[in-house]
């Protein structure tokens, strides 16, 4: 009796208490208004907050405060003692019958339903001999000195023992030795093992299920369910344990049953991440909500798209086009900008959060902006007379012109015609004062003379006078052509004048091959039906371009570099060349290569 009493006191001192019915319903995270004790029981309160916020965050994509709010509040710092769920605008979990914006619904359940399996029976099959199927506290049972599962190989066996100790530390069952690390650091370390070593994935899932089975500690239980969902957003379980894992999730806390099952199907469908999870993913899991990804349409229209950890670039494109009403995503895509780099995401199976994580490693947090834009007019894309698509193309063109990204070599009359065309499309006609007031939104700042004495460019009044004269002489103005026709004509003219403008782009750095003219450094490649353009964004210039029929191969070498080979020509006495580029944005270039091959094949077929 004395021994039982001592054990009881020990359990109470370690905060090993059973969850209330309300806490059980929400997975051990407290009610809607958590007090300090409930927050601590959720596993992520107190002093760790500031360090966690500094450690990893989801990028801020805009600079202006009003744009931050419109984009979902990203970029607002989390205060030291602030709730971990606050400071991030995440969407409510959709109901079972609402799949419209549900990332989990993107991956349907397998045609044959995963069969259920009792966990104790499961453990008897998959656990090592003498390993109990349920929770064991190291202060009572001692620290397990062998893997939970039957692992072959001494290196993996030793790794399993280390992972077991890391798991116990994260769940609060084992005191942390040495420097204290944040919850997110612990999560990232465990998830990285599962991402990089598929031989340890079964062990990681089984260790966690063991410690969650009959776990009397609210703190340990809550942290364990968070970690399980983080695993499901990082790496898939081996197929052999899927039935047991699914049954385990469905019999867990009610609030996590649908959420966790959806994540299981998603990871089985989309596979493992490349990078460990971000802070925003942990916050989304704790609140059992989806992340709101801020994007911009045509560079200036903010939208938010609910995503999960495993959303691919093609899924993001489909979801966004559906939300804004585009008839087809063909030719559209996302570009991510950070610093002076801009790169396309493509429409493949690359995971969006992996791309963002890699961007933040190079450029830091709060450094990127994600734009939906028209990228390419591929010959195989059908004409669908989509007015919204034309509007987005026009918005992209006019925004780039005003920013000075195109048209630097245009003469003043050509500039006046561009502005007059924009006025006709957007306003029809403006009086002199309206034009003076809006001129700075039409022209690059370098074109406008600020002071009467000195400086470059023309005065506002001089520009207005010239624009009015050009406007009156334009053929479509005199004929009062419909605006939709003028838009189509303007887009077609821009494609001829700036053949690289609508294209896929990659941020690169040359690492091998002949030097470019003037020894100018190329840091961007552009690809479309006109060929490949090698660009210096610093100089705002095309350094070299090659037509499709001048290109031989485009491939990725063993180091992940993009290699482009040209064809020699006896008539022009040009020799074959090979250029090797490192992908500085870390976006996999497979979509770039696939598009090149399709364009080449289409050209040959013609």
Coordinates of C-alpha atoms in Angstrom, one line a residue:
X1 CA 0.0 0.0 0.0
X2 CA 2.9 2.4 0.9
X3 CA 4.5 1.7 -2.5
X4 CA 1.2 2.4 -4.3
X5 CA 0.8 5.6 -2.4
X6 CA 4.3 6.8 -3.3
X7 CA 3.6 5.9 -7.0
X8 CA 0.4 7.9 -6.8
X9 CA 2.1 10.9 -5.4
X10 CA 4.8 10.6 -8.1
X11 CA 2.2 10.6 -10.8
X12 CA 0.5 13.7 -9.4
X13 CA 3.8 15.5 -9.1
X14 CA 4.5 14.8 -12.8
X15 CA 1.1 16.4 -13.7
X16 CA -0.1 12.9 -14.9
X17 CA -3.8 13.6 -14.8
X18 CA -6.6 12.4 -17.0
X19 CA -8.1 14.8 -19.4
X20 CA -11.5 16.2 -18.8
X21 CA -14.3 15.4 -21.3
X22 CA -13.9 18.9 -22.8
X23 CA -10.2 18.6 -23.1
X24 CA -10.5 15.1 -24.6
X25 CA -12.8 16.5 -27.2
X26 CA -10.3 19.1 -28.4
X27 CA -7.3 16.9 -28.2
X28 CA -5.8 18.2 -25.0
X29 CA -5.4 21.8 -26.1
X30 CA -7.9 23.4 -23.7
X31 CA -11.1 25.2 -24.5
X32 CA -11.7 28.1 -26.9
X33 CA -10.3 30.6 -24.3
X34 CA -7.2 28.9 -22.9
X35 CA -5.9 30.2 -19.6
X36 CA -2.2 29.9 -18.8
X37 CA -2.5 26.5 -17.2
X38 CA -4.4 25.1 -20.3
X39 CA -1.9 26.7 -22.7
X40 CA 1.0 25.0 -20.8
X41 CA -1.0 21.7 -20.9
X42 CA -1.2 22.2 -24.7
X43 CA 2.5 22.0 -24.7
X44 CA 3.5 25.3 -26.3
X45 CA 3.1 28.2 -23.9
X46 CA 5.4 30.5 -21.9
X47 CA 9.0 31.5 -22.5
X48 CA 9.6 29.5 -25.6
X49 CA 7.3 31.7 -27.7
X50 CA 9.8 34.4 -28.6
X51 CA 12.5 31.9 -29.6
X52 CA 10.0 29.8 -31.6
X53 CA 8.9 32.9 -33.5
X54 CA 12.5 33.8 -34.3
X55 CA 13.2 30.2 -35.3
X56 CA 10.7 29.7 -38.2
X57 CA 7.8 31.6 -39.5
X58 CA 5.7 31.7 -42.7
X59 CA 6.9 34.4 -45.0
X60 CA 5.4 37.9 -45.2
X61 CA 4.7 38.6 -48.8
X62 CA 4.0 42.3 -48.8
X63 CA 5.4 45.5 -47.3
X64 CA 2.3 47.7 -46.6
X65 CA 0.3 47.2 -43.5
X66 CA -3.1 47.4 -45.3
X67 CA -1.8 44.8 -47.8
X68 CA -0.7 42.5 -44.9
X69 CA -4.2 42.6 -43.5
X70 CA -5.7 41.9 -46.9
X71 CA -3.3 39.0 -47.4
X72 CA -4.3 37.3 -44.2
X73 CA -2.1 39.1 -41.6
X74 CA 1.2 37.4 -42.5
X75 CA 4.2 39.4 -41.3
X76 CA 2.7 40.4 -38.0
X77 CA 5.2 39.4 -35.3
X78 CA 4.0 37.1 -32.5
X79 CA 4.7 38.7 -29.1
X80 CA 6.7 36.8 -26.5
X81 CA 3.7 35.9 -24.3
X82 CA 1.1 35.9 -27.1
X83 CA -0.9 32.7 -27.7
X84 CA 0.8 30.6 -30.3
X85 CA -2.3 30.5 -32.4
X86 CA -2.6 34.3 -32.7
X87 CA -0.9 36.4 -35.4
X88 CA -1.9 34.0 -38.1
X89 CA -5.1 34.0 -40.2
X90 CA -5.9 30.4 -40.8
X91 CA -9.2 29.1 -42.1
X92 CA -11.7 27.0 -40.3
X93 CA -11.6 23.3 -41.0
X94 CA -14.3 22.7 -43.7
X95 CA -17.1 20.4 -42.9
X96 CA -17.2 16.9 -44.3
X97 CA -19.6 18.0 -47.1
X98 CA -17.7 21.2 -48.0
X99 CA -14.8 20.3 -50.3
X100 CA -14.6 23.6 -52.3
X101 CA -11.4 24.9 -50.6
X102 CA -10.4 21.8 -48.7
X103 CA -6.8 20.7 -49.4
X104 CA -7.5 17.3 -47.9
X105 CA -10.2 16.8 -50.5
X106 CA -7.7 17.1 -53.2
X107 CA -6.6 13.6 -52.5
X108 CA -9.5 11.2 -52.4
X109 CA -9.5 8.2 -50.2
X110 CA -8.2 5.0 -51.9
X111 CA -10.7 3.1 -53.9
X112 CA -10.4 0.2 -51.5
X113 CA -10.9 1.5 -48.0
X114 CA -7.9 0.9 -45.7
X115 CA -8.9 -2.0 -43.4
X116 CA -8.9 -1.3 -39.7
X117 CA -6.6 -3.1 -37.3
X118 CA -6.7 -3.3 -33.5
X119 CA -3.7 -1.5 -32.1
X120 CA -2.7 -4.2 -29.6
X121 CA -2.9 -6.8 -32.4
X122 CA -0.9 -4.4 -34.6
X123 CA 1.8 -4.0 -31.9
X124 CA 2.1 -7.7 -31.5
X125 CA 2.9 -8.0 -35.2
X126 CA 5.2 -4.9 -35.6
X127 CA 6.8 -4.3 -32.2
X128 CA 9.9 -6.0 -31.1
X129 CA 9.8 -8.8 -28.6
X130 CA 9.1 -7.7 -25.1
X131 CA 8.2 -4.1 -26.1
X132 CA 4.8 -3.1 -24.5
X133 CA 2.2 -1.6 -26.8
X134 CA 1.3 1.2 -24.5
X135 CA 2.7 4.2 -22.7
X136 CA 5.8 3.8 -20.5
X137 CA 7.2 6.6 -18.3
X138 CA 11.0 6.5 -18.2
X139 CA 11.0 7.4 -14.5
X140 CA 9.1 4.2 -13.7
X141 CA 10.0 1.7 -16.4
X142 CA 13.4 3.2 -17.3
X143 CA 14.4 4.4 -20.8
X144 CA 13.9 1.8 -23.5
X145 CA 17.4 0.7 -24.7
X146 CA 16.3 -0.9 -28.0
X147 CA 14.1 0.0 -30.9
X148 CA 10.3 -0.3 -30.6
X149 CA 10.1 -2.1 -33.9
X150 CA 12.2 -4.9 -35.5
X151 CA 14.9 -2.8 -37.2
X152 CA 17.7 -4.4 -39.2
X153 CA 21.1 -2.8 -39.1
X154 CA 23.1 -1.5 -36.1
X155 CA 23.2 2.1 -37.3
X156 CA 19.4 2.4 -37.6
X157 CA 19.0 0.5 -34.3
X158 CA 21.2 3.1 -32.6
X159 CA 19.4 5.9 -34.3
X160 CA 16.1 4.5 -33.0
X161 CA 17.2 4.6 -29.4
X162 CA 18.3 8.2 -29.8
X163 CA 15.0 9.1 -31.4
X164 CA 13.1 7.5 -28.5
X165 CA 14.9 9.8 -26.1
X166 CA 14.2 12.8 -28.3
X167 CA 10.5 11.8 -28.4
X168 CA 10.3 11.5 -24.6
X169 CA 11.9 14.9 -24.2
X170 CA 9.5 16.5 -26.6
X171 CA 6.5 15.0 -25.0
X172 CA 7.7 16.2 -21.6
X173 CA 8.3 12.7 -20.2
X174 CA 12.0 13.1 -19.9
X175 CA 13.9 16.2 -18.7
X176 CA 16.0 17.9 -21.4
X177 CA 19.7 17.9 -20.8
X178 CA 22.0 20.9 -21.6
X179 CA 20.7 23.9 -23.5
X180 CA 16.9 24.1 -23.7
X181 CA 15.5 24.0 -27.2
X182 CA 12.1 25.1 -28.4
X183 CA 9.2 22.8 -29.2
X184 CA 9.6 23.6 -32.9
X185 CA 13.3 22.8 -33.0
X186 CA 12.5 19.4 -31.4
X187 CA 9.7 18.8 -34.0
X188 CA 11.9 19.7 -36.9
X189 CA 14.7 17.4 -35.7
X190 CA 12.3 14.4 -35.4
X191 CA 10.6 15.2 -38.7
X192 CA 13.9 15.6 -40.5
X193 CA 14.8 12.0 -39.5
X194 CA 11.6 10.7 -41.1
X195 CA 12.0 12.9 -44.2
X196 CA 15.6 11.8 -44.9
X197 CA 15.6 8.2 -43.7
X198 CA 12.7 6.1 -44.9
X199 CA 14.1 3.1 -42.9
X200 CA 13.2 4.9 -39.7
X201 CA 9.7 6.0 -40.6
X202 CA 8.0 2.9 -39.2
X203 CA 10.0 3.3 -35.9
X204 CA 9.0 7.0 -35.6
X205 CA 5.3 6.3 -36.1
X206 CA 5.3 3.3 -33.8
X207 CA 7.2 5.0 -31.0
X208 CA 4.7 7.8 -31.0
X209 CA 1.6 5.5 -31.1
X210 CA 3.0 3.5 -28.2
X211 CA 3.4 6.6 -26.1
X212 CA 0.0 7.9 -26.9
X213 CA -1.7 4.6 -26.0
X214 CA -3.2 4.9 -22.5
X215 CA -1.1 8.0 -21.8
X216 CA -2.4 9.6 -18.5
X217 CA -0.6 12.9 -18.9
X218 CA -2.5 15.7 -20.5
X219 CA 0.8 17.5 -21.4
X220 CA 2.4 14.4 -23.0
X221 CA -0.8 13.4 -24.7
X222 CA -1.4 16.8 -26.3
X223 CA 2.1 17.2 -27.5
X224 CA 2.1 13.7 -28.9
X225 CA -1.0 14.3 -31.1
X226 CA 0.6 17.5 -32.4
X227 CA 3.7 15.6 -33.3
X228 CA 1.7 12.9 -35.0
X229 CA 0.0 15.4 -37.2
X230 CA 3.4 17.0 -37.9
X231 CA 4.7 13.6 -39.0
X232 CA 1.7 13.2 -41.3
X233 CA 2.5 16.6 -42.9
X234 CA 6.2 15.6 -43.4
X235 CA 6.6 12.0 -44.4
X236 CA 4.4 9.0 -45.2
X237 CA 4.2 5.9 -43.1
X238 CA 5.3 2.5 -44.6
X239 CA 2.3 0.8 -46.3
X240 CA 2.5 -2.1 -43.8
X241 CA 1.5 0.0 -40.9
X242 CA -1.1 2.2 -42.7
X243 CA -4.2 0.1 -41.5
X244 CA -3.1 0.2 -37.9
X245 CA -2.2 3.9 -38.0
X246 CA -5.5 4.8 -39.6
X247 CA -7.4 2.9 -37.0
X248 CA -5.3 4.6 -34.3
X249 CA -6.1 8.1 -35.6
X250 CA -9.8 7.4 -35.9
X251 CA -9.9 6.2 -32.3
X252 CA -8.0 9.2 -31.0
X253 CA -9.3 12.5 -29.8
X254 CA -12.5 13.4 -31.6
X255 CA -11.2 16.7 -32.9
X256 CA -8.3 15.0 -34.6
X257 CA -10.0 12.1 -36.2
X258 CA -11.1 13.7 -39.4
X259 CA -8.2 16.1 -39.5
X260 CA -5.6 13.4 -39.0
X261 CA -7.2 11.0 -41.4
X262 CA -7.3 13.6 -44.1
X263 CA -3.6 14.3 -43.5
X264 CA -2.9 10.5 -43.7
X265 CA -4.5 10.3 -47.2
X266 CA -2.7 13.4 -48.3
X267 CA 0.8 12.2 -47.3
X268 CA 0.1 8.8 -48.9
X269 CA -0.9 10.6 -52.1
X270 CA 1.7 13.4 -52.3
X271 CA 4.7 11.8 -50.6
X272 CA 7.4 13.1 -48.3
X273 CA 8.5 16.7 -47.9
X274 CA 12.1 17.8 -48.7
X275 CA 12.3 20.3 -45.8
X276 CA 11.2 20.1 -42.2
X277 CA 8.0 22.0 -41.2
X278 CA 7.6 25.7 -40.6
X279 CA 6.3 27.5 -37.5
X280 CA 3.0 28.2 -39.2
X281 CA 2.4 24.5 -39.7
X282 CA 2.7 23.8 -36.0
X283 CA 0.3 26.5 -35.3
X284 CA -2.2 25.3 -37.8
X285 CA -2.0 21.7 -36.4
X286 CA -2.5 22.9 -32.9
X287 CA -5.6 24.8 -33.9
X288 CA -6.6 22.1 -36.3
X289 CA -7.1 24.7 -39.1
X290 CA -5.6 25.2 -42.5
X291 CA -3.0 27.8 -43.4
X292 CA -4.1 30.8 -45.4
X293 CA -1.5 31.4 -48.1
X294 CA -1.3 35.0 -49.3
X295 CA -1.0 35.4 -53.0
X296 CA -1.3 38.2 -55.4
X297 CA -3.1 38.1 -58.8
X298 CA -1.4 40.0 -61.6
X299 CA 0.9 41.6 -59.1
X300 CA -1.5 43.7 -57.1
X301 CA -4.8 42.0 -56.2
X302 CA -4.5 40.2 -52.9
X303 CA -6.1 36.8 -52.3
X304 CA -5.8 34.0 -49.7
X305 CA -5.8 30.3 -50.5
X306 CA -6.3 27.7 -47.8
X307 CA -3.5 25.1 -48.0
X308 CA -2.0 22.2 -46.1
X309 CA 1.6 21.1 -45.7
X310 CA 1.5 18.9 -48.8
X311 CA -0.1 21.1 -51.4
X312 CA 1.6 20.9 -54.7
X313 CA 2.2 23.7 -57.2
X314 CA -0.3 22.2 -59.6
X315 CA -3.0 22.0 -56.8
X316 CA -2.3 25.6 -55.8
X317 CA -2.7 26.7 -59.4
X318 CA -6.0 24.8 -59.9
X319 CA -7.4 26.0 -56.6
X320 CA -6.5 29.7 -57.2
X321 CA -7.8 29.7 -60.8
X322 CA -11.1 28.2 -59.6
X323 CA -11.4 30.7 -56.8
X324 CA -10.9 33.8 -59.0
X325 CA -13.0 32.4 -61.9
X326 CA -10.4 31.7 -64.6
X327 CA -11.8 29.3 -67.2
X328 CA -8.5 27.4 -67.5
X329 CA -5.2 27.5 -65.7
X330 CA -3.3 26.8 -69.0
X331 CA -0.4 29.2 -69.5
X332 CA -0.9 30.6 -66.0
X333 CA 1.5 30.0 -63.1
X334 CA 3.0 31.3 -59.9
X335 CA 6.1 33.3 -59.6
X336 CA 7.9 33.7 -56.3
X337 CA 9.9 36.8 -55.8
X338 CA 12.6 37.3 -53.1
X339 CA 15.2 39.9 -53.1
X340 CA 16.3 40.5 -56.7
X341 CA 15.3 36.9 -57.7
X342 CA 12.2 35.8 -59.4
X343 CA 11.4 32.2 -60.4
X344 CA 8.4 30.2 -61.6
X345 CA 6.9 27.4 -59.6
X346 CA 5.7 25.4 -62.5
X347 CA 2.5 23.3 -62.5
X348 CA 4.0 20.0 -61.3
X349 CA 4.1 17.9 -58.1
X350 CA 6.6 20.1 -56.2
X351 CA 5.4 21.0 -52.7
X352 CA 4.7 24.7 -52.2
X353 CA 6.0 24.8 -48.6
X354 CA 9.2 23.1 -49.6
X355 CA 9.8 25.9 -52.1
X356 CA 9.0 28.6 -49.6
X357 CA 11.2 27.0 -47.0
X358 CA 14.1 26.9 -49.4
X359 CA 13.5 30.5 -50.4
X360 CA 13.5 31.6 -46.7
X361 CA 16.8 29.8 -46.1
X362 CA 18.5 32.0 -48.7
X363 CA 16.6 35.3 -48.3
X364 CA 15.3 35.0 -44.7
X365 CA 11.7 35.2 -43.4
X366 CA 9.3 37.8 -44.5
X367 CA 11.1 38.0 -47.8
X368 CA 8.9 36.6 -50.6
X369 CA 5.9 37.5 -52.6
X370 CA 3.8 34.9 -54.6
X371 CA 2.2 36.1 -57.8
X372 CA -0.3 34.4 -60.1
X373 CA 0.4 35.6 -63.6
X374 CA 0.1 34.7 -67.2
X375 CA 3.5 33.1 -68.0
X376 CA 3.4 31.4 -71.4
X377 CA 1.3 31.3 -74.6
X378 CA 2.0 27.7 -75.6
X379 CA 0.9 26.6 -79.1
X380 CA -1.1 23.7 -77.6
X381 CA -3.1 25.8 -75.3
X382 CA -6.7 26.2 -76.6
X383 CA -8.1 29.7 -77.2
X384 CA -11.0 30.0 -74.8
X385 CA -11.9 33.7 -75.1
X386 CA -11.5 34.2 -71.3
X387 CA -12.0 37.9 -70.6
X388 CA -10.5 37.5 -67.1
X389 CA -7.4 36.0 -68.6
X390 CA -7.0 39.0 -71.0
X391 CA -7.5 41.4 -68.0
X392 CA -4.8 39.7 -66.1
X393 CA -2.4 39.8 -69.1
X394 CA -3.1 43.5 -69.5
X395 CA -2.7 44.2 -65.8
X396 CA 0.7 42.4 -65.9
X397 CA 1.8 44.4 -68.9
X398 CA 0.9 47.8 -67.7
X399 CA 2.3 47.1 -64.2
X400 CA 5.6 46.0 -65.7
X401 CA 5.8 49.1 -67.9
X402 CA 5.1 51.5 -65.0
X403 CA 7.7 49.7 -62.9
X404 CA 10.3 50.1 -65.7
X405 CA 10.7 46.3 -66.2
X406 CA 9.9 46.7 -69.9
X407 CA 10.0 49.6 -72.4
X408 CA 13.3 51.1 -71.3
X409 CA 14.3 51.7 -74.9
X410 CA 11.0 53.0 -76.1
X411 CA 10.9 56.5 -77.7
X412 CA 8.7 59.2 -76.2
X413 CA 6.0 58.7 -78.9
X414 CA 5.9 55.0 -78.2
X415 CA 5.6 55.7 -74.5
X416 CA 2.8 58.1 -75.2
X417 CA 1.0 55.5 -77.3
X418 CA 1.3 52.9 -74.5
X419 CA -0.2 55.3 -72.0
X420 CA -3.0 56.4 -74.4
X421 CA -3.9 52.8 -75.0
X422 CA -4.1 52.2 -71.2
X423 CA -6.3 55.2 -70.8
X424 CA -8.6 54.0 -73.5
X425 CA -8.9 50.5 -72.0
X426 CA -9.3 51.6 -68.4
X427 CA -11.1 54.9 -68.7
X428 CA -12.1 55.6 -72.2
X429 CA -11.1 59.2 -71.9
X430 CA -9.6 61.5 -69.3
X431 CA -9.6 65.3 -69.1
X432 CA -6.3 67.1 -68.7
X433 CA -6.4 67.5 -65.0
X434 CA -7.3 63.9 -64.4
X435 CA -4.4 62.8 -66.6
X436 CA -2.0 65.0 -64.7
X437 CA -3.2 63.5 -61.4
X438 CA -2.9 59.9 -62.6
X439 CA 0.3 60.3 -64.7
X440 CA 2.6 58.8 -62.0
X441 CA 0.5 55.6 -62.1
X442 CA 1.0 55.3 -65.9
X443 CA 4.7 56.2 -66.4
X444 CA 8.0 55.0 -64.9
X445 CA 9.2 57.7 -62.4
X446 CA 12.4 58.1 -64.5
X447 CA 10.3 59.4 -67.4
X448 CA 8.8 62.3 -65.4
X449 CA 10.8 65.5 -64.9
X450 CA 10.4 66.4 -61.2
X451 CA 12.1 69.9 -61.3
X452 CA 11.9 72.6 -63.9
X453 CA 15.7 72.9 -63.8
X454 CA 17.9 69.9 -64.4
X455 CA 16.9 66.3 -64.2
X456 CA 15.7 63.9 -66.9
X457 CA 12.4 63.1 -68.5
X458 CA 9.6 65.5 -69.5
X459 CA 7.3 67.6 -67.4
X460 CA 3.8 66.3 -66.6
X461 CA 2.3 69.0 -68.8
X462 CA 4.5 68.1 -71.7
X463 CA 3.5 64.4 -71.3
X464 CA -0.2 65.2 -71.1
X465 CA -0.1 67.3 -74.2
X466 CA 1.7 64.5 -76.2
X467 CA -0.5 61.7 -74.9
X468 CA -3.7 63.7 -75.8
X469 CA -2.5 64.2 -79.4
X470 CA -1.5 60.5 -79.7
X471 CA -4.8 59.4 -78.2
X472 CA -6.8 61.3 -80.7
X473 CA -5.0 59.7 -83.6
X474 CA -5.1 56.1 -82.5
X475 CA -7.0 54.0 -85.0
X476 CA -9.1 52.1 -82.4
X477 CA -10.1 55.4 -80.8
X478 CA -11.3 56.9 -84.1
X479 CA -13.2 53.7 -84.8
X480 CA -14.4 53.3 -81.2
X481 CA -13.4 49.6 -81.2
X482 CA -14.6 47.5 -78.3
X483 CA -12.2 47.4 -75.4
X484 CA -11.9 43.6 -75.5
X485 CA -10.5 43.8 -79.0
X486 CA -8.1 46.5 -78.0
X487 CA -6.8 44.3 -75.2
X488 CA -6.2 41.4 -77.5
X489 CA -4.4 43.7 -79.9
X490 CA -2.2 45.1 -77.1
X491 CA -1.3 41.7 -75.8
X492 CA -0.3 40.5 -79.3
X493 CA 1.8 43.6 -79.9
X494 CA 3.6 43.2 -76.5
X495 CA 4.4 39.5 -77.4
X496 CA 6.1 40.7 -80.6
X497 CA 7.8 43.7 -79.0
X498 CA 9.1 41.9 -75.9
X499 CA 9.2 38.2 -76.9
X500 CA 10.5 37.1 -73.5
X501 CA 7.8 38.9 -71.5
X502 CA 5.3 36.0 -71.2
X503 CA 7.6 33.1 -70.2
X504 CA 8.6 30.7 -67.5
X505 CA 11.6 32.0 -65.5
X506 CA 14.3 30.5 -63.3
X507 CA 16.7 32.3 -61.0
X508 CA 20.1 30.9 -61.8
X509 CA 23.9 31.5 -61.5
X510 CA 26.3 30.4 -64.3
X511 CA 28.9 27.9 -63.0
X512 CA 30.4 26.6 -66.2
X513 CA 30.5 27.4 -69.9
X514 CA 31.7 30.3 -72.1
X515 CA 31.5 33.8 -70.8
X516 CA 28.6 36.0 -71.9
X517 CA 29.2 39.2 -74.0
X518 CA 30.8 41.9 -71.9
X519 CA 31.3 39.4 -69.1
X520 CA 27.8 40.3 -67.9
X521 CA 26.5 37.9 -65.2
X522 CA 23.3 36.1 -66.1
X523 CA 21.0 35.5 -63.2
X524 CA 17.7 34.5 -64.9
X525 CA 16.6 32.2 -67.7
X526 CA 13.3 32.7 -69.5
X527 CA 11.6 30.1 -71.7
X528 CA 8.7 30.3 -74.2
X529 CA 7.8 29.5 -77.7
X530 CA 10.5 31.9 -79.0
X531 CA 13.3 30.1 -77.3
X532 CA 15.6 30.6 -74.2
X533 CA 16.6 34.1 -73.0
X534 CA 19.6 34.5 -70.8
X535 CA 18.9 37.7 -68.7
X536 CA 20.7 40.0 -66.3
X537 CA 18.0 41.4 -64.1
X538 CA 20.6 43.8 -62.6
X539 CA 21.2 45.3 -66.1
X540 CA 17.6 44.8 -67.1
X541 CA 18.9 43.3 -70.3
X542 CA 18.8 40.2 -72.4
X543 CA 22.4 39.1 -72.5
X544 CA 21.9 36.2 -75.0
X545 CA 19.0 34.4 -76.6
X546 CA 18.7 31.2 -78.6
X547 CA 15.8 30.0 -80.7
X548 CA 14.4 26.6 -80.1
X549 CA 16.0 25.3 -83.3
X550 CA 19.4 26.5 -82.1
X551 CA 19.1 24.4 -78.9
X552 CA 20.1 20.8 -78.6
X553 CA 19.4 19.5 -75.1
X554 CA 18.3 20.8 -71.7
X555 CA 18.9 18.5 -68.7
X556 CA 19.8 18.3 -65.1
X557 CA 23.1 16.8 -64.0
X558 CA 23.8 14.7 -61.0
X559 CA 24.4 17.8 -58.8
X560 CA 21.0 19.3 -59.7
X561 CA 22.4 21.9 -62.1
X562 CA 20.6 22.9 -65.3
X563 CA 22.7 22.2 -68.4
X564 CA 21.8 23.8 -71.8
X565 CA 23.6 22.7 -75.0
X566 CA 23.3 24.6 -78.3
X567 CA 23.7 23.3 -81.8
X568 CA 26.7 24.3 -83.9
X569 CA 26.2 25.9 -87.4
X570 CA 28.7 25.5 -90.2
X571 CA 27.1 28.4 -92.2
X572 CA 27.5 30.9 -89.4
X573 CA 30.7 29.2 -88.2
X574 CA 29.3 29.0 -84.7
X575 CA 30.3 26.1 -82.6
X576 CA 28.2 24.1 -80.2
X577 CA 28.2 25.4 -76.6
X578 CA 27.2 24.2 -73.2
X579 CA 26.1 26.4 -70.4
X580 CA 25.7 25.0 -66.8
X581 CA 23.6 26.9 -64.3
X582 CA 23.0 26.4 -60.6
X583 CA 19.3 26.9 -59.6
X584 CA 19.7 29.6 -56.9
X585 CA 16.0 29.6 -56.0
X586 CA 16.2 25.8 -55.3
X587 CA 13.0 25.3 -57.3
X588 CA 13.2 21.9 -59.2
X589 CA 13.6 22.7 -62.9
X590 CA 11.8 19.7 -64.2
X591 CA 8.8 21.8 -65.4
X592 CA 11.2 24.0 -67.3
X593 CA 12.8 21.0 -69.1
X594 CA 9.4 19.4 -69.8
X595 CA 8.1 22.6 -71.4
X596 CA 11.3 22.9 -73.5
X597 CA 10.9 19.4 -74.8
X598 CA 7.2 19.9 -75.6
X599 CA 8.0 23.2 -77.4
X600 CA 10.7 21.5 -79.4
X601 CA 8.5 18.6 -80.4
X602 CA 5.7 20.8 -81.4
X603 CA 8.0 22.9 -83.6
X604 CA 9.3 19.7 -85.3
X605 CA 5.8 18.4 -85.8
X606 CA 4.9 21.7 -87.6

